[in-house]
mmCIF file of C-alpha atoms in Angstrom:
data_model
loop_
_atom_site.group_PDB
_atom_site.id
_atom_site.type_symbol
_atom_site.label_atom_id
_atom_site.label_comp_id
_atom_site.label_asym_id
_atom_site.label_seq_id
_atom_site.Cartn_x
_atom_site.Cartn_y
_atom_site.Cartn_z
ATOM 1 C CA MET X 2 -35.259 16.419 -21.812
ATOM 2 C CA GLU X 3 -35.237 17.055 -18.031
ATOM 3 C CA PRO X 4 -37.925 15.446 -15.835
ATOM 4 C CA GLU X 5 -40.743 17.777 -14.799
ATOM 5 C CA ASN X 6 -39.793 17.704 -11.134
ATOM 6 C CA SER X 7 -36.118 18.582 -11.740
ATOM 7 C CA LEU X 8 -34.840 21.734 -10.024
ATOM 8 C CA PRO X 9 -32.264 24.229 -11.318
ATOM 9 C CA ARG X 10 -28.728 23.418 -10.220
ATOM 10 C CA VAL X 11 -27.697 25.407 -7.129
ATOM 11 C CA SER X 12 -24.311 27.019 -7.691
ATOM 12 C CA MET X 13 -21.587 27.905 -5.217
ATOM 13 C CA ARG X 14 -22.154 31.592 -5.976
ATOM 14 C CA GLU X 15 -25.824 31.250 -5.004
ATOM 15 C CA ILE X 16 -24.888 29.532 -1.750
ATOM 16 C CA ALA X 17 -22.338 32.280 -1.077
ATOM 17 C CA ALA X 18 -24.921 35.026 -1.742
ATOM 18 C CA ARG X 19 -27.505 33.432 0.560
ATOM 19 C CA LEU X 20 -24.985 32.997 3.386
ATOM 20 C CA GLY X 21 -23.232 36.329 2.906
ATOM 21 C CA VAL X 22 -19.777 34.887 2.228
ATOM 22 C CA SER X 23 -17.538 34.778 -0.849
ATOM 23 C CA HIS X 24 -17.813 31.954 -3.382
ATOM 24 C CA VAL X 25 -14.126 31.225 -2.675
ATOM 25 C CA THR X 26 -15.016 30.556 0.968
ATOM 26 C CA VAL X 27 -17.803 28.210 -0.151
ATOM 27 C CA SER X 28 -15.441 26.362 -2.486
ATOM 28 C CA MET X 29 -12.816 25.974 0.239
ATOM 29 C CA ALA X 30 -15.410 24.881 2.803
ATOM 30 C CA LEU X 31 -16.823 22.190 0.504
ATOM 31 C CA ARG X 32 -13.258 20.886 0.047
ATOM 32 C CA ASP X 33 -12.835 20.938 3.834
ATOM 33 C CA ASN X 34 -9.937 23.386 3.612
ATOM 34 C CA PRO X 35 -8.673 24.121 7.171
ATOM 35 C CA ARG X 36 -8.191 27.812 6.279
ATOM 36 C CA VAL X 37 -11.957 28.095 6.769
ATOM 37 C CA SER X 38 -13.029 27.688 10.397
ATOM 38 C CA LEU X 39 -14.678 24.398 11.330
ATOM 39 C CA ALA X 40 -17.921 26.151 12.323
ATOM 40 C CA THR X 41 -18.136 27.948 8.955
ATOM 41 C CA ARG X 42 -17.303 24.781 7.057
ATOM 42 C CA GLU X 43 -20.062 22.847 8.800
ATOM 43 C CA LYS X 44 -22.572 25.670 8.239
ATOM 44 C CA ILE X 45 -21.784 25.869 4.511
ATOM 45 C CA LYS X 46 -21.811 22.073 4.003
ATOM 46 C CA LYS X 47 -25.136 21.774 5.817
ATOM 47 C CA ALA X 48 -26.682 24.562 3.731
ATOM 48 C CA ALA X 49 -25.310 23.063 0.502
ATOM 49 C CA GLU X 50 -26.863 19.709 1.380
ATOM 50 C CA GLU X 51 -30.233 21.242 2.258
ATOM 51 C CA TRP X 52 -30.329 23.311 -0.942
ATOM 52 C CA GLY X 53 -29.422 20.357 -3.122
ATOM 53 C CA TYR X 54 -25.970 21.477 -4.255
ATOM 54 C CA ARG X 55 -24.158 18.907 -6.409
ATOM 55 C CA ARG X 56 -20.787 19.264 -8.087
ATOM 56 C CA ASP X 57 -20.964 19.625 -11.856
ATOM 57 C CA PRO X 58 -18.947 16.658 -13.205
ATOM 58 C CA LEU X 59 -18.144 18.474 -16.446
ATOM 59 C CA LEU X 60 -16.778 21.509 -14.606
ATOM 60 C CA SER X 61 -14.781 19.222 -12.287
ATOM 61 C CA ALA X 62 -13.301 17.455 -15.302
ATOM 62 C CA LEU X 63 -12.465 20.816 -16.903
ATOM 63 C CA ALA X 64 -10.776 22.021 -13.711
ATOM 64 C CA THR X 65 -8.724 18.825 -13.533
ATOM 65 C CA TYR X 66 -7.709 19.234 -17.191
ATOM 66 C CA ARG X 67 -6.658 22.851 -16.681
ATOM 67 C CA LYS X 68 -4.662 21.908 -13.600
ATOM 68 C CA SER X 69 -2.830 19.194 -15.560
ATOM 69 C CA LYS X 70 -1.746 21.785 -18.143
ATOM 70 C CA THR X 71 -0.244 24.207 -15.654
ATOM 71 C CA THR X 72 2.603 24.092 -13.154
ATOM 72 C CA THR X 73 1.101 22.864 -9.898
ATOM 73 C CA THR X 74 1.642 24.969 -6.795
ATOM 74 C CA ILE X 75 2.170 23.027 -3.581
ATOM 75 C CA HIS X 76 -0.571 24.140 -1.217
ATOM 76 C CA SER X 77 -0.689 21.454 1.463
ATOM 77 C CA VAL X 78 1.156 18.526 3.044
ATOM 78 C CA VAL X 79 0.225 14.854 3.275
ATOM 79 C CA ALA X 80 1.881 13.002 6.156
ATOM 80 C CA TRP X 81 3.803 9.733 5.872
ATOM 81 C CA ILE X 82 4.148 8.359 9.414
ATOM 82 C CA ASN X 83 7.256 6.304 10.166
ATOM 83 C CA ALA X 84 7.064 4.544 13.541
ATOM 84 C CA TRP X 85 9.796 1.947 12.916
ATOM 85 C CA GLU X 86 12.150 1.249 15.811
ATOM 86 C CA ARG X 87 15.019 2.123 13.455
ATOM 87 C CA PRO X 88 13.323 4.620 11.114
ATOM 88 C CA ASP X 89 16.048 4.588 8.438
ATOM 89 C CA GLU X 90 15.316 0.908 7.770
ATOM 90 C CA LEU X 91 11.873 1.624 6.304
ATOM 91 C CA ARG X 92 13.016 3.111 3.007
ATOM 92 C CA GLY X 93 16.037 0.828 2.999
ATOM 93 C CA TYR X 94 13.610 -1.665 1.479
ATOM 94 C CA LYS X 95 13.409 -0.937 -2.246
ATOM 95 C CA GLU X 96 9.698 -1.820 -2.355
ATOM 96 C CA PHE X 97 8.825 0.666 0.387
ATOM 97 C CA ASP X 98 11.102 3.348 -1.037
ATOM 98 C CA SER X 99 9.218 2.936 -4.323
ATOM 99 C CA TYR X 100 5.915 3.357 -2.464
ATOM 100 C CA TRP X 101 7.257 6.711 -1.277
ATOM 101 C CA LYS X 102 8.380 7.739 -4.782
ATOM 102 C CA GLY X 103 5.073 6.796 -6.394
ATOM 103 C CA ALA X 104 2.993 8.505 -3.715
ATOM 104 C CA SER X 105 5.211 11.595 -3.679
ATOM 105 C CA GLN X 106 5.015 12.091 -7.456
ATOM 106 C CA ALA X 107 1.224 11.659 -7.434
ATOM 107 C CA ALA X 108 0.883 14.069 -4.510
ATOM 108 C CA GLU X 109 2.828 16.790 -6.335
ATOM 109 C CA LYS X 110 0.547 16.435 -9.344
ATOM 110 C CA PHE X 111 -2.413 17.362 -7.143
ATOM 111 C CA GLY X 112 -0.663 20.174 -5.291
ATOM 112 C CA TYR X 113 0.475 18.280 -2.193
ATOM 113 C CA ARG X 114 3.886 17.488 -0.758
ATOM 114 C CA LEU X 115 4.508 14.150 0.945
ATOM 115 C CA GLU X 116 6.404 14.679 4.186
ATOM 116 C CA GLU X 117 7.750 12.061 6.581
ATOM 117 C CA PHE X 118 7.041 12.299 10.329
ATOM 118 C CA ARG X 119 8.886 9.965 12.675
ATOM 119 C CA ILE X 120 7.413 8.847 15.977
ATOM 120 C CA ASP X 121 9.976 8.350 18.724
ATOM 121 C CA LYS X 122 10.560 9.359 22.357
ATOM 122 C CA THR X 123 10.556 13.050 21.460
ATOM 123 C CA MET X 124 7.716 12.887 18.905
ATOM 124 C CA THR X 125 4.719 11.432 20.707
ATOM 125 C CA THR X 126 1.393 10.853 18.963
ATOM 126 C CA PHE X 127 -0.109 13.726 20.992
ATOM 127 C CA ARG X 128 2.593 16.125 19.818
ATOM 128 C CA LEU X 129 2.227 14.839 16.261
ATOM 129 C CA HIS X 130 -1.508 15.586 16.343
ATOM 130 C CA ARG X 131 -0.817 19.131 17.558
ATOM 131 C CA ILE X 132 1.665 19.663 14.706
ATOM 132 C CA PHE X 133 -0.814 18.363 12.145
ATOM 133 C CA GLN X 134 -3.556 20.640 13.474
ATOM 134 C CA THR X 135 -1.282 23.686 13.460
ATOM 135 C CA ARG X 136 -0.107 23.036 9.914
ATOM 136 C CA GLY X 137 -3.525 22.119 8.542
ATOM 137 C CA ILE X 138 -2.497 18.537 7.620
ATOM 138 C CA ARG X 139 -5.584 16.404 7.034
ATOM 139 C CA GLY X 140 -4.277 13.397 5.085
ATOM 140 C CA ILE X 141 -2.116 10.530 6.363
ATOM 141 C CA LEU X 142 -0.397 7.682 4.500
ATOM 142 C CA LEU X 143 0.757 4.730 6.596
ATOM 143 C CA PRO X 144 3.606 2.642 5.115
ATOM 144 C CA PRO X 145 4.120 -1.020 6.107
ATOM 145 C CA HIS X 146 5.517 -1.549 9.572
ATOM 146 C CA GLY X 147 6.249 -5.300 9.478
ATOM 147 C CA PRO X 148 6.834 -6.627 12.993
ATOM 148 C CA TYR X 149 6.692 -3.062 14.334
ATOM 149 C CA GLN X 150 3.222 -2.418 15.755
ATOM 150 C CA PRO X 151 3.171 1.228 16.905
ATOM 151 C CA ALA X 152 1.413 2.084 20.159
ATOM 152 C CA TRP X 153 -0.792 4.802 18.686
ATOM 153 C CA GLU X 154 -4.278 3.604 19.661
ATOM 154 C CA ASP X 155 -4.939 6.969 21.335
ATOM 155 C CA PHE X 156 -4.214 8.961 18.180
ATOM 156 C CA PRO X 157 -7.375 10.837 17.029
ATOM 157 C CA TRP X 158 -7.778 9.095 13.669
ATOM 158 C CA SER X 159 -11.307 10.511 13.412
ATOM 159 C CA ASP X 160 -9.764 13.908 12.572
ATOM 160 C CA TYR X 161 -7.951 12.619 9.482
ATOM 161 C CA SER X 162 -8.344 10.927 6.125
ATOM 162 C CA VAL X 163 -6.138 7.824 6.272
ATOM 163 C CA ALA X 164 -4.895 5.204 3.795
ATOM 164 C CA ARG X 165 -2.318 2.488 4.414
ATOM 165 C CA PHE X 166 -0.025 0.281 2.384
ATOM 166 C CA GLY X 167 -0.190 -3.470 2.956
ATOM 167 C CA ARG X 168 -1.749 -5.538 5.711
ATOM 168 C CA SER X 169 1.080 -5.567 8.255
ATOM 169 C CA LEU X 170 -0.427 -2.810 10.402
ATOM 170 C CA LYS X 171 -3.165 -4.208 12.624
ATOM 171 C CA HIS X 172 -4.237 -0.732 13.768
ATOM 172 C CA PRO X 173 -5.712 1.469 12.433
ATOM 173 C CA ALA X 174 -7.895 -0.636 10.105
ATOM 174 C CA ALA X 175 -7.904 2.042 7.404
ATOM 175 C CA HIS X 176 -8.527 1.482 3.697
ATOM 176 C CA LEU X 177 -5.484 -0.066 2.041
ATOM 177 C CA VAL X 178 -3.578 -0.475 -1.218
ATOM 178 C CA THR X 179 -1.260 -3.435 -1.655
ATOM 179 C CA ALA X 180 0.175 -5.902 -4.135
ATOM 180 C CA ASP X 181 -2.206 -8.635 -5.290
ATOM 181 C CA GLN X 182 -0.170 -11.221 -3.412
ATOM 182 C CA LEU X 183 -2.555 -14.118 -4.012
ATOM 183 C CA THR X 184 -2.636 -13.652 -7.789
ATOM 184 C CA ASN X 185 1.084 -12.818 -7.932
ATOM 185 C CA THR X 186 2.012 -16.053 -6.147
ATOM 186 C CA PHE X 187 -0.296 -18.098 -8.366
ATOM 187 C CA VAL X 188 1.232 -16.508 -11.484
ATOM 188 C CA ALA X 189 4.759 -17.156 -10.184
ATOM 189 C CA VAL X 190 4.088 -20.883 -9.694
ATOM 190 C CA GLU X 191 2.397 -21.038 -13.100
ATOM 191 C CA LYS X 192 5.443 -19.431 -14.772
ATOM 192 C CA MET X 193 7.830 -21.764 -12.924
ATOM 193 C CA ILE X 194 5.877 -24.789 -14.177
ATOM 194 C CA GLU X 195 5.939 -23.376 -17.729
ATOM 195 C CA ARG X 196 9.741 -23.184 -17.471
ATOM 196 C CA GLY X 197 10.028 -26.884 -16.714
ATOM 197 C CA TYR X 198 9.929 -27.102 -12.916
ATOM 198 C CA LYS X 199 7.744 -29.704 -11.195
ATOM 199 C CA ARG X 200 8.649 -29.883 -7.503
ATOM 200 C CA ILE X 201 8.184 -26.327 -6.282
ATOM 201 C CA GLY X 202 8.454 -25.463 -2.602
ATOM 202 C CA LEU X 203 7.502 -22.222 -0.861
ATOM 203 C CA ILE X 204 9.735 -20.514 1.722
ATOM 204 C CA THR X 205 7.841 -18.030 3.848
ATOM 205 C CA PHE X 206 7.605 -16.541 7.329
ATOM 206 C CA GLU X 207 5.382 -18.130 9.968
ATOM 207 C CA THR X 208 3.597 -14.781 10.282
ATOM 208 C CA ASP X 209 2.450 -15.098 6.644
ATOM 209 C CA LEU X 210 0.101 -17.893 7.740
ATOM 210 C CA ASP X 211 -2.134 -15.334 9.461
ATOM 211 C CA PRO X 212 -5.206 -15.001 7.169
ATOM 212 C CA ARG X 213 -5.324 -11.283 8.016
ATOM 213 C CA GLY X 214 -1.761 -10.841 6.829
ATOM 214 C CA PRO X 215 -0.081 -11.341 3.419
ATOM 215 C CA HIS X 216 -1.843 -13.693 0.995
ATOM 216 C CA PHE X 217 1.226 -15.425 -0.461
ATOM 217 C CA THR X 218 0.419 -18.764 1.153
ATOM 218 C CA ALA X 219 -3.160 -18.706 -0.148
ATOM 219 C CA GLY X 220 -1.851 -18.096 -3.655
ATOM 220 C CA PHE X 221 0.644 -20.956 -3.320
ATOM 221 C CA LEU X 222 -1.969 -23.391 -2.016
ATOM 222 C CA SER X 223 -4.234 -22.463 -4.939
ATOM 223 C CA ALA X 224 -1.409 -22.931 -7.434
ATOM 224 C CA ARG X 225 -0.532 -26.396 -6.104
ATOM 225 C CA ALA X 226 -3.643 -27.644 -7.908
ATOM 226 C CA LEU X 227 -1.622 -27.159 -11.114
ATOM 227 C CA LEU X 228 0.883 -29.803 -9.935
ATOM 228 C CA HIS X 229 0.617 -33.570 -9.720
ATOM 229 C CA ASP X 230 -0.163 -34.738 -6.191
ATOM 230 C CA VAL X 231 3.264 -36.316 -5.807
ATOM 231 C CA ASP X 232 4.896 -32.952 -6.622
ATOM 232 C CA ALA X 233 2.737 -30.817 -4.284
ATOM 233 C CA LEU X 234 5.295 -29.972 -1.592
ATOM 234 C CA PRO X 235 4.571 -28.595 1.877
ATOM 235 C CA MET X 236 5.749 -25.088 2.721
ATOM 236 C CA PHE X 237 8.856 -24.342 4.755
ATOM 237 C CA CYS X 238 7.936 -21.695 7.330
ATOM 238 C CA ILE X 239 10.635 -19.599 8.979
ATOM 239 C CA LYS X 240 10.271 -18.301 12.504
ATOM 240 C CA GLU X 241 12.304 -15.148 13.126
ATOM 241 C CA PRO X 242 15.094 -14.756 14.008
ATOM 242 C CA VAL X 243 16.853 -17.312 11.802
ATOM 243 C CA THR X 244 19.012 -19.547 14.020
ATOM 244 C CA ALA X 245 21.284 -22.572 13.574
ATOM 245 C CA GLU X 246 18.229 -24.692 14.361
ATOM 246 C CA THR X 247 16.403 -23.031 11.446
ATOM 247 C CA ILE X 248 19.288 -23.931 9.107
ATOM 248 C CA ASP X 249 19.247 -27.576 10.277
ATOM 249 C CA SER X 250 15.469 -27.780 9.808
ATOM 250 C CA PHE X 251 15.797 -26.332 6.318
ATOM 251 C CA ARG X 252 18.480 -28.879 5.359
ATOM 252 C CA ALA X 253 16.232 -31.699 6.599
ATOM 253 C CA TRP X 254 13.245 -30.280 4.677
ATOM 254 C CA MET X 255 15.299 -30.005 1.474
ATOM 255 C CA ALA X 256 16.621 -33.574 1.839
ATOM 256 C CA GLU X 257 13.134 -34.958 2.396
ATOM 257 C CA GLN X 258 11.182 -32.924 -0.175
ATOM 258 C CA LYS X 259 13.848 -32.675 -2.909
ATOM 259 C CA PRO X 260 12.455 -29.525 -4.601
ATOM 260 C CA ASP X 261 13.825 -28.585 -8.008
ATOM 261 C CA ALA X 262 12.791 -24.962 -7.463
ATOM 262 C CA LEU X 263 11.922 -22.662 -4.592
ATOM 263 C CA LEU X 264 9.532 -19.723 -4.517
ATOM 264 C CA SER X 265 10.383 -17.408 -1.646
ATOM 265 C CA THR X 266 8.552 -14.529 0.027
ATOM 266 C CA VAL X 267 11.687 -13.690 2.038
ATOM 267 C CA GLU X 268 15.293 -12.688 1.346
ATOM 268 C CA GLN X 269 16.607 -16.276 1.206
ATOM 269 C CA LYS X 270 20.243 -15.867 0.072
ATOM 270 C CA ILE X 271 21.794 -16.250 3.519
ATOM 271 C CA LEU X 272 19.542 -19.208 4.394
ATOM 272 C CA LEU X 273 20.581 -21.097 1.263
ATOM 273 C CA GLN X 274 24.253 -20.184 1.601
ATOM 274 C CA LYS X 275 24.431 -21.302 5.239
ATOM 275 C CA ALA X 276 22.619 -24.520 4.367
ATOM 276 C CA GLY X 277 25.178 -25.144 1.596
ATOM 277 C CA TYR X 278 23.007 -24.755 -1.502
ATOM 278 C CA ARG X 279 24.063 -22.968 -4.676
ATOM 279 C CA VAL X 280 21.631 -21.024 -6.874
ATOM 280 C CA PRO X 281 20.794 -22.097 -9.534
ATOM 281 C CA GLU X 282 23.225 -25.052 -9.654
ATOM 282 C CA ASP X 283 21.645 -26.970 -6.756
ATOM 283 C CA VAL X 284 18.181 -25.428 -6.731
ATOM 284 C CA ALA X 285 16.479 -22.747 -8.808
ATOM 285 C CA VAL X 286 14.892 -19.780 -7.024
ATOM 286 C CA ALA X 287 12.151 -17.289 -7.795
ATOM 287 C CA VAL X 288 10.867 -14.614 -5.425
ATOM 288 C CA THR X 289 7.639 -12.722 -4.863
ATOM 289 C CA SER X 290 9.590 -9.438 -5.046
ATOM 290 C CA VAL X 291 12.555 -9.109 -7.398
ATOM 291 C CA LEU X 292 13.446 -5.820 -5.682
ATOM 292 C CA ASP X 293 13.953 -7.160 -2.157
ATOM 293 C CA GLY X 294 13.871 -10.959 -2.498
ATOM 294 C CA GLY X 295 17.544 -11.602 -3.248
ATOM 295 C CA ALA X 296 16.945 -13.227 -6.672
ATOM 296 C CA ASP X 297 16.379 -11.863 -10.169
ATOM 297 C CA SER X 298 13.558 -14.237 -11.204
ATOM 298 C CA GLY X 299 10.026 -13.736 -9.954
ATOM 299 C CA MET X 300 7.438 -11.026 -9.593
ATOM 300 C CA ASP X 301 7.743 -7.291 -10.076
ATOM 301 C CA GLN X 302 5.030 -6.007 -7.740
ATOM 302 C CA HIS X 303 5.047 -2.546 -9.388
ATOM 303 C CA PRO X 304 5.590 -0.724 -6.078
ATOM 304 C CA GLU X 305 5.665 2.772 -7.609
ATOM 305 C CA GLU X 306 2.193 2.127 -8.980
ATOM 306 C CA ILE X 307 1.113 0.922 -5.522
ATOM 307 C CA GLY X 308 2.436 4.203 -4.092
ATOM 308 C CA ARG X 309 0.656 6.252 -6.754
ATOM 309 C CA VAL X 310 -2.648 4.464 -6.205
ATOM 310 C CA GLY X 311 -2.223 4.853 -2.451
ATOM 311 C CA PHE X 312 -2.150 8.610 -2.814
ATOM 312 C CA LEU X 313 -5.087 8.584 -5.257
ATOM 313 C CA LEU X 314 -7.103 6.646 -2.666
ATOM 314 C CA LEU X 315 -6.176 9.170 0.018
ATOM 315 C CA ASN X 316 -6.975 12.083 -2.296
ATOM 316 C CA SER X 317 -10.452 10.668 -2.926
ATOM 317 C CA LEU X 318 -11.017 10.468 0.833
ATOM 318 C CA LEU X 319 -9.839 14.061 1.280
ATOM 319 C CA ASN X 320 -12.140 15.286 -1.489
ATOM 320 C CA ASP X 321 -15.055 13.401 0.049
ATOM 321 C CA SER X 322 -14.230 14.649 3.584
ATOM 322 C CA ALA X 323 -14.121 10.979 4.646
ATOM 323 C CA ARG X 324 -12.295 10.785 7.952
ATOM 324 C CA GLY X 325 -11.502 8.208 10.578
ATOM 325 C CA ILE X 326 -11.690 4.420 10.508
ATOM 326 C CA PRO X 327 -14.210 3.223 7.904
ATOM 327 C CA THR X 328 -17.166 1.025 8.769
ATOM 328 C CA ILE X 329 -16.972 -0.551 5.302
ATOM 329 C CA PHE X 330 -13.403 -1.615 4.619
ATOM 330 C CA ARG X 331 -11.901 -1.064 1.154
ATOM 331 C CA GLN X 332 -8.910 -2.830 -0.440
ATOM 332 C CA ILE X 333 -7.255 -1.945 -3.754
ATOM 333 C CA LEU X 334 -4.956 -4.584 -5.258
ATOM 334 C CA VAL X 335 -2.239 -3.968 -7.850
ATOM 335 C CA GLN X 336 -1.273 -7.020 -9.897
ATOM 336 C CA GLY X 337 2.396 -7.710 -10.595
ATOM 337 C CA SER X 338 4.294 -9.050 -13.625
ATOM 338 C CA TRP X 339 6.657 -11.987 -14.049
ATOM 339 C CA VAL X 340 10.375 -11.280 -14.632
ATOM 340 C CA ASP X 341 12.775 -13.871 -16.084
ATOM 341 C CA GLY X 342 16.233 -14.020 -14.548
ATOM 342 C CA LYS X 343 19.338 -16.159 -14.015
ATOM 343 C CA SER X 344 18.230 -17.560 -10.642
ATOM 344 C CA LEU X 345 15.571 -19.689 -12.407
ATOM 345 C CA PRO X 346 16.967 -20.921 -15.744
ATOM 346 C CA ASP X 347 14.451 -21.994 -18.376
ATOM 347 C CA ARG X 348 14.541 -25.822 -18.458
ATOM 348 C CA ARG X 349 12.115 -26.243 -21.344
ATOM 349 C CA ARG X 350 13.471 -28.189 -24.266
ATOM 350 C CA PRO X 351 13.685 -26.135 -27.458
ATOM 351 C CA SER X 352 10.955 -27.074 -29.930
#
């Protein structure tokens, strides 16, 4: 039974009739479709708000169901901005290439195409903005940029819905989707202990110590509580680029700490080889990413799922006409799974 003060639902057709436009125009305006002029969009959205228009959740669910049962027509583009100094390197990382695949597949399901745009000397941020405006592109996905911090502070982010992958980009501070690095690292140490290892050391980059960056170190420090105090080893932090001095420091650290296993957030094969250690004969190794870590034991971060969720986040922002840098920051974390491999043999005694 409806409350006495409830009002009849205002439909899009009623809004269209009152404003003298088609219901298709109203529908497109409420979805912020650039094919409707900005002035008309604002007029329709303001009227809809004043007249109490609300989307019918059952009709929205029905529309989504019908769309899932038909071949989707691509009607718009979502931008993937690549500002790496050497752009081809970005998707050379298997994790990041999987982000692209997951996001691209999800985009197609909703009628979008993911398209890469590279910023270089010929493609300035100003020119990129003009292209986006001309083509009606309203959504932007930002992949990780690692040490590359693009100079795009003057880009008009307020005109776009934006989502990013990972925490490496310091600007813009858009909503993000990333691997649950803290939990993943904790799980990795837990699994290594279960497999009979006691003295576990972490190899990571110095930049990972930034609390605003990756959370691998926080996960490792939490997991050390599972070890006896005598086995709680300090981390070995690498400063890029890796030099002969780095190799000597690593040898000294290994000799002093005597780890029986290493958990690494970096591609550590060359470091171990140059230092003269064999895997797993001399030391067992697990990694926080079995795709890019150079070992087959460790965590699968499910990067395609991260890519898919990244697009779903962006799609929600597009549907809500949420643009620019948010005042309330949102993070979505995707938890990984442990993978057994040859680089970390199981040392447990058979029962």
